[in-house]
Tab-separated table of C-alpha atoms in Angstrom:
chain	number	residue	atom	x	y	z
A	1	UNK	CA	0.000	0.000	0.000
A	2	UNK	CA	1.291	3.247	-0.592
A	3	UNK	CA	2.109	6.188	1.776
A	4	UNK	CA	0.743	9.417	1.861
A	5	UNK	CA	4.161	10.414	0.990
A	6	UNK	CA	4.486	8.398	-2.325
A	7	UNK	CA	0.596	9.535	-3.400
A	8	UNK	CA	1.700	12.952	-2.625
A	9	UNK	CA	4.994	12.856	-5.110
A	10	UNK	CA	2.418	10.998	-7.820
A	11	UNK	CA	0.237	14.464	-7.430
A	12	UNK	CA	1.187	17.013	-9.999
A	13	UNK	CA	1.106	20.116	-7.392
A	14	UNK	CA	3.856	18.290	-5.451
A	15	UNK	CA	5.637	17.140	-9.119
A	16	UNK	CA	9.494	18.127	-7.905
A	17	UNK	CA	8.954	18.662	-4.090
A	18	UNK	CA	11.997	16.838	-2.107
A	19	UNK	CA	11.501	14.048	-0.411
A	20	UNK	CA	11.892	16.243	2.777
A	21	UNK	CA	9.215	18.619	2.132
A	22	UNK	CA	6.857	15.804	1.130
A	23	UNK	CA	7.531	14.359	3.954
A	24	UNK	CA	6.756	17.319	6.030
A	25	UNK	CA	3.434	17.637	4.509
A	26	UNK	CA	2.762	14.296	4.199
A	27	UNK	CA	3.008	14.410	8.628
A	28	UNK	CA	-0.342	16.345	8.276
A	29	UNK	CA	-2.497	14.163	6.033
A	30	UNK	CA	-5.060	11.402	5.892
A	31	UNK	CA	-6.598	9.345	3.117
A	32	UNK	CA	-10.052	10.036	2.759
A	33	UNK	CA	-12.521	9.157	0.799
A	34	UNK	CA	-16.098	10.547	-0.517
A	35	UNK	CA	-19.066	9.099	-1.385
A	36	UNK	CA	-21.039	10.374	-4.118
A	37	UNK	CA	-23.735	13.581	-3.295
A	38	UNK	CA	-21.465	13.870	0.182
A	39	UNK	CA	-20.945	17.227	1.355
A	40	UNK	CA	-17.992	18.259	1.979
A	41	UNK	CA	-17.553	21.681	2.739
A	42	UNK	CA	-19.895	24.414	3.785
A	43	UNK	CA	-19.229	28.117	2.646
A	44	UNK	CA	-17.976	30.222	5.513
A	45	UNK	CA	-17.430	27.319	7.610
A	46	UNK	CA	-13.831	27.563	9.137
A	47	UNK	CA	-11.227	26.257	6.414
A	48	UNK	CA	-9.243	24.087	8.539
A	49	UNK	CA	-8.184	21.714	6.369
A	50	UNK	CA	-7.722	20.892	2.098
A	51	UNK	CA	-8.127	18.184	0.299
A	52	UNK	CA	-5.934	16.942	-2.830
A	53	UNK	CA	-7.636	15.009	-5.252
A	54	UNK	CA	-6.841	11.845	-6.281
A	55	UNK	CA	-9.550	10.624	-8.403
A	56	UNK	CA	-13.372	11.449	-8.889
A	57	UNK	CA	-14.953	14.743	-9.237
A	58	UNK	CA	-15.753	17.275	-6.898
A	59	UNK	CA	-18.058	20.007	-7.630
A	60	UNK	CA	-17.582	23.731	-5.845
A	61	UNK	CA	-21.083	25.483	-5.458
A	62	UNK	CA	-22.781	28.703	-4.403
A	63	UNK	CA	-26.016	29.247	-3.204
A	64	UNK	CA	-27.790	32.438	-5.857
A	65	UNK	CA	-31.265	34.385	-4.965
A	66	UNK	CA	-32.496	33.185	-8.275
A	67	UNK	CA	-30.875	30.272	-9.667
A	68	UNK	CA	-30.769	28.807	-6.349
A	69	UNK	CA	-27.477	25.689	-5.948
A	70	UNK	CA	-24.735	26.576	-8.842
A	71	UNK	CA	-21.901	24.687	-9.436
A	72	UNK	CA	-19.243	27.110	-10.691
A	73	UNK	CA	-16.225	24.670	-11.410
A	74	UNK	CA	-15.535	20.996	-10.598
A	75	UNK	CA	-12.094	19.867	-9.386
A	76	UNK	CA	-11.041	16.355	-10.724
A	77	UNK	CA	-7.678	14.226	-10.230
A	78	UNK	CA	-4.683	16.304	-9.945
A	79	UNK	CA	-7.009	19.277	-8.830
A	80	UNK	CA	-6.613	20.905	-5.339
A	81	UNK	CA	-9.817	21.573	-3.153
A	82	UNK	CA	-9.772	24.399	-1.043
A	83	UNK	CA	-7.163	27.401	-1.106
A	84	UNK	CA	-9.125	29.898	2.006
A	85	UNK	CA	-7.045	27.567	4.628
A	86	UNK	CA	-3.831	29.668	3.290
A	87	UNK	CA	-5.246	32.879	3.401
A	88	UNK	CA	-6.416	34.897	6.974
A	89	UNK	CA	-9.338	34.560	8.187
A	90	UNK	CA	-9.706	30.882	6.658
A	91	UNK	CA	-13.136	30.345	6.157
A	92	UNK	CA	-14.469	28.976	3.097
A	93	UNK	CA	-15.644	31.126	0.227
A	94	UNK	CA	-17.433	28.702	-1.462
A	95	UNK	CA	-19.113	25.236	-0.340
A	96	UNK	CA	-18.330	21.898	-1.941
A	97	UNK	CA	-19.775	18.696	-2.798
A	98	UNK	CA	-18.374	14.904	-4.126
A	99	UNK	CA	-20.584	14.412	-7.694
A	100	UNK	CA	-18.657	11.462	-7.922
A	101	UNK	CA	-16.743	8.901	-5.385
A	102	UNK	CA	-13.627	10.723	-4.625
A	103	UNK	CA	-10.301	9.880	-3.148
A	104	UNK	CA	-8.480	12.616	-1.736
A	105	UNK	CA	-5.033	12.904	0.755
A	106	UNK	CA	-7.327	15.733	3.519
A	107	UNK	CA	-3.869	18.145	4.852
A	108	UNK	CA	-4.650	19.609	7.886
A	109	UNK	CA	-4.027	23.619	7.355
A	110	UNK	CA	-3.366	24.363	10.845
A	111	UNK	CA	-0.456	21.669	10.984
A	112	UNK	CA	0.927	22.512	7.749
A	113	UNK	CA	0.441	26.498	8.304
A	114	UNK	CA	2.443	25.550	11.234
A	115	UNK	CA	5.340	23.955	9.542
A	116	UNK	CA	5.777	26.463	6.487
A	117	UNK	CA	6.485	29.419	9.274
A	118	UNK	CA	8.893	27.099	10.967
A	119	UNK	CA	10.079	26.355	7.637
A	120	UNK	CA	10.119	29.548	5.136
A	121	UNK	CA	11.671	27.808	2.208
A	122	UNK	CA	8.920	25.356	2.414
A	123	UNK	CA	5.749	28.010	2.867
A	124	UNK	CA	7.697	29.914	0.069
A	125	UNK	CA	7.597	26.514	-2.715
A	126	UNK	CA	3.770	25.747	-1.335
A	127	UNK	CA	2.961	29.474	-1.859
A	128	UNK	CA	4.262	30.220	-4.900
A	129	UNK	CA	2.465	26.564	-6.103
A	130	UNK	CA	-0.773	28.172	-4.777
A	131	UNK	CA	-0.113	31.413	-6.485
A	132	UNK	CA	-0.675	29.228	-10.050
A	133	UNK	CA	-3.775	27.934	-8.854
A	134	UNK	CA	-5.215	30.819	-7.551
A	135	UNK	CA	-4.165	32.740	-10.984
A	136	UNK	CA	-5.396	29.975	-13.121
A	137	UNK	CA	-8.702	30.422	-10.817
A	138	UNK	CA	-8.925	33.680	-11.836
A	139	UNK	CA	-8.518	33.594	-15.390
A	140	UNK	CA	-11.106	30.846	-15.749
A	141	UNK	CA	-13.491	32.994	-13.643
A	142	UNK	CA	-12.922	35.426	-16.143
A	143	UNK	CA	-13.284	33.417	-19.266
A	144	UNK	CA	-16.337	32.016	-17.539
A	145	UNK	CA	-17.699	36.376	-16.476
A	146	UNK	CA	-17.646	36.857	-20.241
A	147	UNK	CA	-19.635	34.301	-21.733
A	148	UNK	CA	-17.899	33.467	-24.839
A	149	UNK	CA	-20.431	31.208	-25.878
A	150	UNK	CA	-23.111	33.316	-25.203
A	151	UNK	CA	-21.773	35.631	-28.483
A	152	UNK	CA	-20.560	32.785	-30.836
A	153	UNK	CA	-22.504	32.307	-33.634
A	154	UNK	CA	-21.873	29.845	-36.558
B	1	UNK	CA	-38.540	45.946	-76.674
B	2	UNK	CA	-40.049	42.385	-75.494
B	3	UNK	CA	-39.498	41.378	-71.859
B	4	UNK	CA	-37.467	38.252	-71.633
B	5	UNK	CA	-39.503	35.524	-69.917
B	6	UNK	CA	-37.704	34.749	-66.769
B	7	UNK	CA	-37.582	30.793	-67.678
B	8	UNK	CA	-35.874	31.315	-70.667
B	9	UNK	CA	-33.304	33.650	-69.441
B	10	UNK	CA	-29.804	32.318	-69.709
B	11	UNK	CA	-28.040	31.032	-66.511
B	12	UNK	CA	-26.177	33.338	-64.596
B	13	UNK	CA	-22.493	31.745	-63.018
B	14	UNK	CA	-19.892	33.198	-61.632
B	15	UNK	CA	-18.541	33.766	-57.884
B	16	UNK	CA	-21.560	35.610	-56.916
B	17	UNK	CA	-24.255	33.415	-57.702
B	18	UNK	CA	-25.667	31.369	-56.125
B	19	UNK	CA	-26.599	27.416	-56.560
B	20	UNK	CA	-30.526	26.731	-55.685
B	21	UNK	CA	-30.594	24.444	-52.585
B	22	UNK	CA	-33.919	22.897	-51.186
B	23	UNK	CA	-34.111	22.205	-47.284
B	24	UNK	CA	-34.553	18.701	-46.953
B	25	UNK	CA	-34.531	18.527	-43.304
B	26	UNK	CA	-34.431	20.944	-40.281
B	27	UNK	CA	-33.375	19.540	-37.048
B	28	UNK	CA	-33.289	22.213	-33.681
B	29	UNK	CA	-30.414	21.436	-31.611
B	30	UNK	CA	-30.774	24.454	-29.314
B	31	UNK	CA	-32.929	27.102	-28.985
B	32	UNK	CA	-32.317	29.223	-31.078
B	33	UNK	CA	-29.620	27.122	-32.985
B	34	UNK	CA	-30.690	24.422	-36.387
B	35	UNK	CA	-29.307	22.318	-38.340
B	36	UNK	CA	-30.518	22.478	-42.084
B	37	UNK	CA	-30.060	19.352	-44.702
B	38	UNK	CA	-29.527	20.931	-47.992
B	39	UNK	CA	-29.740	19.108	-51.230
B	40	UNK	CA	-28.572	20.419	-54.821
B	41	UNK	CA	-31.966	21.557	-56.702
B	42	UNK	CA	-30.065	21.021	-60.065
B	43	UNK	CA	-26.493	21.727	-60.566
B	44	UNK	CA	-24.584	21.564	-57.178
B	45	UNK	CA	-21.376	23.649	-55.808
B	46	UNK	CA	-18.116	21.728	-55.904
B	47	UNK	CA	-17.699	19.328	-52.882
B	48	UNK	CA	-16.736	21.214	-49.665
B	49	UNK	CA	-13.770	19.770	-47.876
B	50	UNK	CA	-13.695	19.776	-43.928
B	51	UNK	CA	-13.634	23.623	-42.264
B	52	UNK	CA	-14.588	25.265	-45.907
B	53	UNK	CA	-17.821	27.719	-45.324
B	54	UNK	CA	-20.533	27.968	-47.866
B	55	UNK	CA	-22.485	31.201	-48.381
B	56	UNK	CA	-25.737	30.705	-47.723
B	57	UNK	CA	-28.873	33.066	-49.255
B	58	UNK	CA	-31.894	33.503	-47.434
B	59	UNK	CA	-33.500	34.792	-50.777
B	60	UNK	CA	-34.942	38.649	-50.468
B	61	UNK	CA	-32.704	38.998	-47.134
B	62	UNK	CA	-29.638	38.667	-47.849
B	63	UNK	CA	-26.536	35.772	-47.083
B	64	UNK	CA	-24.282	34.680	-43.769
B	65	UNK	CA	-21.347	32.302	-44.118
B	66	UNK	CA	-21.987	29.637	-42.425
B	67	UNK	CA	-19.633	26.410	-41.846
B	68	UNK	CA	-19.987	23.313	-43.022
B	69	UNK	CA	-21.234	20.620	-40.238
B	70	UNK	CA	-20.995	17.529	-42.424
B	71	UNK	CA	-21.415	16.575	-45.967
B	72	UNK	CA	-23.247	13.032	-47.019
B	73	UNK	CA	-23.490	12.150	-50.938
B	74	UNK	CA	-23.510	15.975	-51.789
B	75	UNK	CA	-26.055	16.601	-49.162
B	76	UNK	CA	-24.927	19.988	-46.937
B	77	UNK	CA	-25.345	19.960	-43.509
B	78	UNK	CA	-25.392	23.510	-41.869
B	79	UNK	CA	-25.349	24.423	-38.114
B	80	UNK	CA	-26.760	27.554	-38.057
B	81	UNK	CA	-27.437	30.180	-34.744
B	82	UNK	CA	-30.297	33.026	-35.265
B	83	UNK	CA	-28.518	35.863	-33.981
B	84	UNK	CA	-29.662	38.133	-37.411
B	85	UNK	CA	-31.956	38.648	-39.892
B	86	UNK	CA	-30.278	36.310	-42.478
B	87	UNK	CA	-29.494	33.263	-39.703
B	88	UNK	CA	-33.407	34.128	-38.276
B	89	UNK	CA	-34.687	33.570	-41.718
B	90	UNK	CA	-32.374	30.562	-42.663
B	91	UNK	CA	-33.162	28.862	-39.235
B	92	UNK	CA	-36.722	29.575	-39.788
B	93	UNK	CA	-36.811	27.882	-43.422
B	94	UNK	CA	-39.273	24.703	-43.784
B	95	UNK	CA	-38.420	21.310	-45.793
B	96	UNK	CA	-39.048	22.240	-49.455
B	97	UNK	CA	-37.829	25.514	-49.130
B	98	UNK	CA	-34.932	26.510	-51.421
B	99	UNK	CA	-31.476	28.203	-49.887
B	100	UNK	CA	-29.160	29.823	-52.315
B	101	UNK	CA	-25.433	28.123	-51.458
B	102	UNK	CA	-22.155	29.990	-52.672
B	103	UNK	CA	-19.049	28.380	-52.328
B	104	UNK	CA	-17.158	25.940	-50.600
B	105	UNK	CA	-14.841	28.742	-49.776
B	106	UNK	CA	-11.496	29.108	-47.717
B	107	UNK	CA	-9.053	26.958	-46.255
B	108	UNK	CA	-10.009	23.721	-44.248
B	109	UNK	CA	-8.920	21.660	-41.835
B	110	UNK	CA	-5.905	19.274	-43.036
B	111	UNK	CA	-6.233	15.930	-40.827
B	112	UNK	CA	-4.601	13.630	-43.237
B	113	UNK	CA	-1.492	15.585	-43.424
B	114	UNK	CA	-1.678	14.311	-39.454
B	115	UNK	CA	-1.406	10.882	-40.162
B	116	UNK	CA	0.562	8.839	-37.185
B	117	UNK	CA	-0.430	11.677	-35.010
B	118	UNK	CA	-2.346	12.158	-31.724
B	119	UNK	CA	-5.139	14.230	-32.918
B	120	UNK	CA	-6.625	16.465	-29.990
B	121	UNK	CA	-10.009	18.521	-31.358
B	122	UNK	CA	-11.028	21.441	-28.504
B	123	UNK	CA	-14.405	23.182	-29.352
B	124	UNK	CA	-16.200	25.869	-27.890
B	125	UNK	CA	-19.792	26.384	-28.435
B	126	UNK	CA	-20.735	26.354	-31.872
B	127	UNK	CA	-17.510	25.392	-32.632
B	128	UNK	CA	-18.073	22.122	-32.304
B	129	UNK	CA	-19.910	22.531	-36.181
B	130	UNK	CA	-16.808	22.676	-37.896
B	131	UNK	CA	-14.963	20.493	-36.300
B	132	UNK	CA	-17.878	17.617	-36.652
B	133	UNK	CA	-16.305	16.245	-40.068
B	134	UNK	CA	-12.936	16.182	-38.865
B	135	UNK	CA	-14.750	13.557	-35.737
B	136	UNK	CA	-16.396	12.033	-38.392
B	137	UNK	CA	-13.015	11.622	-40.893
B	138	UNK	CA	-11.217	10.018	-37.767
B	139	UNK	CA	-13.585	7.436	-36.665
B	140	UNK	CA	-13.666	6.743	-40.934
B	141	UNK	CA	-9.844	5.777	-40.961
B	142	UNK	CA	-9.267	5.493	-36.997
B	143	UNK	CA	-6.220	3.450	-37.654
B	144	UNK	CA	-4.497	6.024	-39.201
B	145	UNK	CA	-4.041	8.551	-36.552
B	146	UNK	CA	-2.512	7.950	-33.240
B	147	UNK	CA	-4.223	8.903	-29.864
B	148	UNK	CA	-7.148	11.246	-30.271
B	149	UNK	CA	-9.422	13.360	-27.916
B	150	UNK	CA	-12.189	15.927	-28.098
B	151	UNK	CA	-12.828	18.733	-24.984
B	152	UNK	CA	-15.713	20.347	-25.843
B	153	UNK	CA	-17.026	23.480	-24.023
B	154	UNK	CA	-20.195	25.196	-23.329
B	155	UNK	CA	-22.404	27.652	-21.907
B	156	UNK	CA	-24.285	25.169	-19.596
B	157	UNK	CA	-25.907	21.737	-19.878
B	158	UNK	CA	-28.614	23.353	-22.257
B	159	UNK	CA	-26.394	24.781	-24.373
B	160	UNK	CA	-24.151	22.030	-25.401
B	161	UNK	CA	-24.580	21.185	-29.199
B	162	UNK	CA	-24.754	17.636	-30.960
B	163	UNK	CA	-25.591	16.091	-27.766
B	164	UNK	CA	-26.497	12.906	-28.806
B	165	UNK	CA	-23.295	12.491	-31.250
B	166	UNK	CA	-21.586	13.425	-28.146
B	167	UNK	CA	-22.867	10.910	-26.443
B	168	UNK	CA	-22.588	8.289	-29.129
B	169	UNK	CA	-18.658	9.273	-29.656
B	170	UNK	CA	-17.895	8.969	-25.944
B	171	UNK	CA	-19.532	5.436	-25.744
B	172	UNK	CA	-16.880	4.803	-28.311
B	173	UNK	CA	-13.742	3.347	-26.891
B	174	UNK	CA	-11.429	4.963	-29.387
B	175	UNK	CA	-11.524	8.682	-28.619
B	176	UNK	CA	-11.352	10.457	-25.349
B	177	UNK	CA	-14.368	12.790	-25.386
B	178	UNK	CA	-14.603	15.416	-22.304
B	179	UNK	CA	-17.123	17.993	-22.085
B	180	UNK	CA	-17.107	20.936	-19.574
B	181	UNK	CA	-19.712	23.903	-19.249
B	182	UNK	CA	-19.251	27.257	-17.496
B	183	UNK	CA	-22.418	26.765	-14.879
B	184	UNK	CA	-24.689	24.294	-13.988
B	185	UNK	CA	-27.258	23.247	-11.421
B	186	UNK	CA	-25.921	20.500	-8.977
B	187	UNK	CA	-28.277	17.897	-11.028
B	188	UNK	CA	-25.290	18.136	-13.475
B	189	UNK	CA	-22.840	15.231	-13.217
B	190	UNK	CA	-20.085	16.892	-15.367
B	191	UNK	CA	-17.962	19.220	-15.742
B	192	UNK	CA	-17.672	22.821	-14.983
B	193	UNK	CA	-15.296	24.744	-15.678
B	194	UNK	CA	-13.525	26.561	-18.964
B	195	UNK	CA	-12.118	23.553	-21.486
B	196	UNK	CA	-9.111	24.220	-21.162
B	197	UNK	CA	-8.880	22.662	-18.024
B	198	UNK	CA	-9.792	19.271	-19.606
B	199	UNK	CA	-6.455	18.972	-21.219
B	200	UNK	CA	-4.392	17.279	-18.364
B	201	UNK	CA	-7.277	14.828	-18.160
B	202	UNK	CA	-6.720	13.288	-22.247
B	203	UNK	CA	-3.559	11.161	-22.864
B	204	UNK	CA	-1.339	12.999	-25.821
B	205	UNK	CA	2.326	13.062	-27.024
B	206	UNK	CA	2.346	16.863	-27.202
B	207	UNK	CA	5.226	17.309	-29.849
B	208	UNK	CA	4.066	14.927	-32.064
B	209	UNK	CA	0.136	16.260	-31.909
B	210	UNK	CA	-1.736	18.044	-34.445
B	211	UNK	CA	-4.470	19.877	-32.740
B	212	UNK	CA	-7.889	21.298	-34.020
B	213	UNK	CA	-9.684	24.702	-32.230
B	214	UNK	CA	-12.728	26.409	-32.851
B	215	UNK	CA	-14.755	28.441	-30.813
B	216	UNK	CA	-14.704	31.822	-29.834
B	217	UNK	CA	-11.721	34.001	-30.490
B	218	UNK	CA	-10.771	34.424	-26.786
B	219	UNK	CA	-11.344	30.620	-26.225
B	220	UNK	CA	-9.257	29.508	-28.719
B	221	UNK	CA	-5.922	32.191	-27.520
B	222	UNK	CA	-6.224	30.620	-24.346
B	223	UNK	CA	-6.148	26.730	-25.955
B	224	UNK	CA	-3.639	27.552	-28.322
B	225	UNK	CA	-1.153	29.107	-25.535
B	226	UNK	CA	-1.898	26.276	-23.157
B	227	UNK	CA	-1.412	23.613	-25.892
B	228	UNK	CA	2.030	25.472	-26.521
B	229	UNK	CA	2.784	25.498	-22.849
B	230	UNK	CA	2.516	21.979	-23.015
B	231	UNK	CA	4.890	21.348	-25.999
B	232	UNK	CA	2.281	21.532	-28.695
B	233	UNK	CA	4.327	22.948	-31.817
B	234	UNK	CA	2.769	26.000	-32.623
B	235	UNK	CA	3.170	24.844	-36.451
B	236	UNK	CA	0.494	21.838	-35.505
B	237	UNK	CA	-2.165	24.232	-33.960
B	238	UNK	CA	-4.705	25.031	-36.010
B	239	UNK	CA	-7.671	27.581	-35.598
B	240	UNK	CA	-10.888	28.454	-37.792
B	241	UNK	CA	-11.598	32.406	-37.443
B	242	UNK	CA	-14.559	34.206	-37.789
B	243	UNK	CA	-14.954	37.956	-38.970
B	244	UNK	CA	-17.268	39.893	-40.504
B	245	UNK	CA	-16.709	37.821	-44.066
B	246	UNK	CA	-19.568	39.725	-46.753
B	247	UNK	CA	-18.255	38.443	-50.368
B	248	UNK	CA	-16.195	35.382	-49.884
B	249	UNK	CA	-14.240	35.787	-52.499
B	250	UNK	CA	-11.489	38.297	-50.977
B	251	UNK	CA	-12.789	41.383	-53.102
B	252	UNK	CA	-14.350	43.574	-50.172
B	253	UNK	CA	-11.969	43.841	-47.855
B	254	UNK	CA	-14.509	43.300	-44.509
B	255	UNK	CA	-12.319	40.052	-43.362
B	256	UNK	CA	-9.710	41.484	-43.677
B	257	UNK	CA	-7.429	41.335	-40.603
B	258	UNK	CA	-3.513	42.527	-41.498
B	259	UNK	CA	-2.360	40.961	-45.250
B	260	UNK	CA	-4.762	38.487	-45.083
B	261	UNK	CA	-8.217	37.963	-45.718
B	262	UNK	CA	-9.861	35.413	-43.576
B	263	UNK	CA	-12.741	34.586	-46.058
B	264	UNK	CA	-10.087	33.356	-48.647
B	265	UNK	CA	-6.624	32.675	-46.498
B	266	UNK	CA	-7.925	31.356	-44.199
B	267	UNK	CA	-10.601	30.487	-42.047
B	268	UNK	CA	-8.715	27.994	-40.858
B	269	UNK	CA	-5.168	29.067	-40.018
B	270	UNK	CA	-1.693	27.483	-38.345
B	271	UNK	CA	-1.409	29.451	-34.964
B	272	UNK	CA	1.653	30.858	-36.081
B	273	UNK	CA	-0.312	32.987	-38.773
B	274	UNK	CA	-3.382	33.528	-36.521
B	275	UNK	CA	-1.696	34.677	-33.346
B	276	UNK	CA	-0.819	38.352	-35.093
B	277	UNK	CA	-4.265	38.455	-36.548
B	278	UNK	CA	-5.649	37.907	-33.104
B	279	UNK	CA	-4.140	40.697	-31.631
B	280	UNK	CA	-5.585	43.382	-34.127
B	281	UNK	CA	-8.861	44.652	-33.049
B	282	UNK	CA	-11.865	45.285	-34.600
B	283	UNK	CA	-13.056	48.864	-34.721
C-alpha cells in the first residue's frame, strides 16, 4: 500500500517537491474518501483543512437568490480543493460537494500552516504553487464572467 | 422591346451566384440554434472539404457564411445560430424551401497531413460545427491517426450542441471525449469549468500532436497558448476564425485582418499565422 508520501509525489502540485518537504506535509495528512452527493464543505465554515484530489470529481457550489445551488467549477484528479485555509481569516468562500466517489489525501491547514512558518523555504515553494492555482482560478473565472459562448454564432 | 420571360433567361455563373438548394430537413439542436439538410436543386457547388464555409442566401434577405457541419453524398449539412436577420430567416426555413449556397470557400482543416499523429479537437460552443467532419473523418480511418481526444465546451448543460453524437462518440472506446460547461445546477454530473482545463485529463504526445480549435476568439488564444505550454508545436495548432466575411471571395476587404483575408486565407489558419491576426482589433 502506498504512503501518503508516495501519493503525494504521484500528485502534480507536489511534481518536484523533495523528499523532505513531502515528507513534512505528508506528517499532516489522511486518506479520505467521498461518497457520491457527500458534502464536503460548507461556505464560511472555518477552512481548517484541504483536500488533494486523487480521483473522482468534486463540484464547488454557491447558493444564488435566483438560480438557487450553482456549481461554478468541478475539481477532478490532480485538482486541489480548497485554497481559504492559506489565506487569513480561513473560512471557506465557497461550499463543496463529491458528484462522484472521490479519493483525496485531507492536509490539515493548521499543521501545515504551522510547519511552512517554521520552515520559510517550504511556505515559500507551497505558496508560490498556490499562487498558479489561484491565478489559473482567476482567469477561468474570467473566461467564464464573459460568456464566450453566449456571443458565438456559426 | 419584349421582356425576356424569366424561364428562358440564360443562366447566370460566376462567384456571386448562387446554386438553388432545397431544405430537406431541419433539425433544432438548441434554442435558437438548427441544423438544415440541404440538397442540390439542379447543378450543385463543388464538394466542400472539412472547415470550408458555404455562403448561404436567405433569398430577399440577404446571405451569412456559415460552416460546413458535415457533408453526405452531396447533401450539406449547416449548423446555423439566429442571432440576425439572415441566420433568423435561414433557421426559420421549412423542408421544401430553397437556400441559395455559394461556395465551398477558404481553407479547411488538413487531418490527413496528421497521419501517425495524436489528434486532440477542442471546441467551444458552436464550434463544435466545424470540427464535426474532422470527428467524423477520424472514426472513418481510426487506424491512421494515433491517440485522439475531443474537450468540448459550453455555456451550460442546455447549451451544449450535438448532444447525442456526443454521447454516441464517448460510448466509443477509441476517442477520449470530455465535455465541460461554465455553470450548472448540482443535477449536473459533469464538468464545470472553462475547457481548457480538460487537457491534463486526455492522454497525448504533445510534440508529435496536431491539434484542431474552434470556438470563440478568446477561447481559442487561451487553448492555443496552453497547448504550446505543453509542448504543442505551434506549427500543428490550427484555428478556424470568424470575422465579418460579406463576399467570400477576398474582393471587399470586410475580413480582412492585417495581409490576409480570412474569407479566402484562411478560415482555418496554423497558430503561427493567426496569433498576429488575433491581436488586431476590430473597430
Amino acid at each position: 500500500m502506498k504512503s501518503i508520501h508516495d501519493l503525494l509525489g504521484e500528485h502534480p502540485f507536489f511534481e518536484g517537491l523533495p523528499p523532505e518537504s513531502l515528507d513534512l506535509i505528508a506528517g499532516c495528512g489522511v486518506n479520505v474518501h467521498f461518497r457520491e452527493d457527500q458534502h464536503i464543505i460548507d461556505e464560511n465554515a472555518p477552512a481548517d483543512h484541504f483536500w488533494v484530489v486523487r480521483t473522482g470529481r468534486v463540484a464547488l457550489e454557491i447558493n444564488t437568490p435566483r438560480k438557487g445551488l450553482q456549481t461554478i467549477q468541478t475539481i477532478g484528479p490532480g485538482g486541489l480543493l480548497g485554497v481559504s485555509w492559506l489565506i487569513p481569516p480561513h473560512r471557506w468562500t465557497f461550499g463543496a460537494s463529491a458528484v462522484a466517489p472521490t479519493s483525496a489525501i485531507e492536509i490539515d491547514a493548521a499543521c501545515l500552516r504551522g510547519k511552512c512558518e517554521a520552515d520559510h523555504d517550504l511556505g515559500y515553494e507551497l505558496m508560490k504553487r498556490f499562487a498558479v492555482v489561484v491565478r489559473d482560478r482567476l482567469q477561468a473565472t474570467r473566461l467564464q464572467l464573459t460568456d464566450l459562448y453566449g456571443s458565438y454564432a456559426s | 422591346m419584349a421582356a425576356m420571360r424569366l424561364e428562358t433567361a440564360p443562366a447566370q455563373t460566376g462567384p456571386m451566384v448562387p446554386v438553388m438548394y432545397e431544405v430537406l430537413s431541419r433539425r433544432r439542436d438548441l434554442d435558437d440554434t438548427f441544423t438544415l439538410e440541404l440538397a442540390p436543386v439542379d447543378s450543385a457547388i463543388e464538394t466542400p472539404t472539412m472547415g470550408q464555409f458555404n455562403m448561404l442566401w436567405a433569398f430577399g434577405i440577404g446571405e451569412a457564411p456559415i460552416s460546413l457541419a458535415a457533408i453526405e453524398d452531396g447533401r450539406l449539412f449547416h449548423t446555423i445560430r439566429a442571432v440576425g436577420s439572415v441566420t433568423n430567416a435561414l433557421c426559420a426555413m421549412s423542408v421544401g424551401d430553397h437556400v441559395g449556397v455559394r461556395g465551398p470557400y477558404g481553407t479547411g482543416w488538413d487531418l490527413q497531413g496528421a497521419a501517425g499523429k495524436d489528434i486532440l479537437v477542442m471546441a467551444g460552443g458552436l464550434g463544435l460545427a466545424p470540427v464535426q467532419p474532422i470527428i467524423t473523418e477520424l472514426f472513418a480511418n481510426r487506424e491512421e491517426y494515433g491517440r485522439a481526444a475531443l474537450l468540448m465546451g459550453a455555456r451550460s448543460p442546455d447549451a451544449l450542441l450535438y448532444r447525442d453524437e456526443l454521447e454516441a462518440w464517448r460510448a466509443r472506446l477509441d476517442i477520449e471525449v470530455e465535455v465541460t460547461v461554465d455553470s450548472a445546477a448540482p443535477d449536473w454530473r459533469g464538468d464545470v469549468g472553462v475547457v481548457t482545463t480538460l487537457l491534463p485529463r486526455v492522454p497525448f504526445d504533445p510534440p508529435t500532436t496536431r491539434a484542431f480549435v474552434c470556438g470563440p476568439e478568446v477561447m481559442m488564444r487561451f487553448g492555443a497558448r496552453d497547448l504550446s505550454e505543453l509542448g504543442v508545436p505551434l506549427e500543428e495548432i490550427f484555428v478556424s476564425l470568424e470575422r465579418n466575411m460579406h463576399c467570400a471571395v477576398g474582393h471587399c476587404g470586410h475580413c480582412q485582418l492585417g495581409a490576409e483575408f480570412v474569407c479566402k486565407d484562411g478560415p482555418v489558419l496554423p497558430w503561427t499565422v493567426a496569433e498576429p491576426l488575433l491581436r488586431i482589433r476590430e473597430r
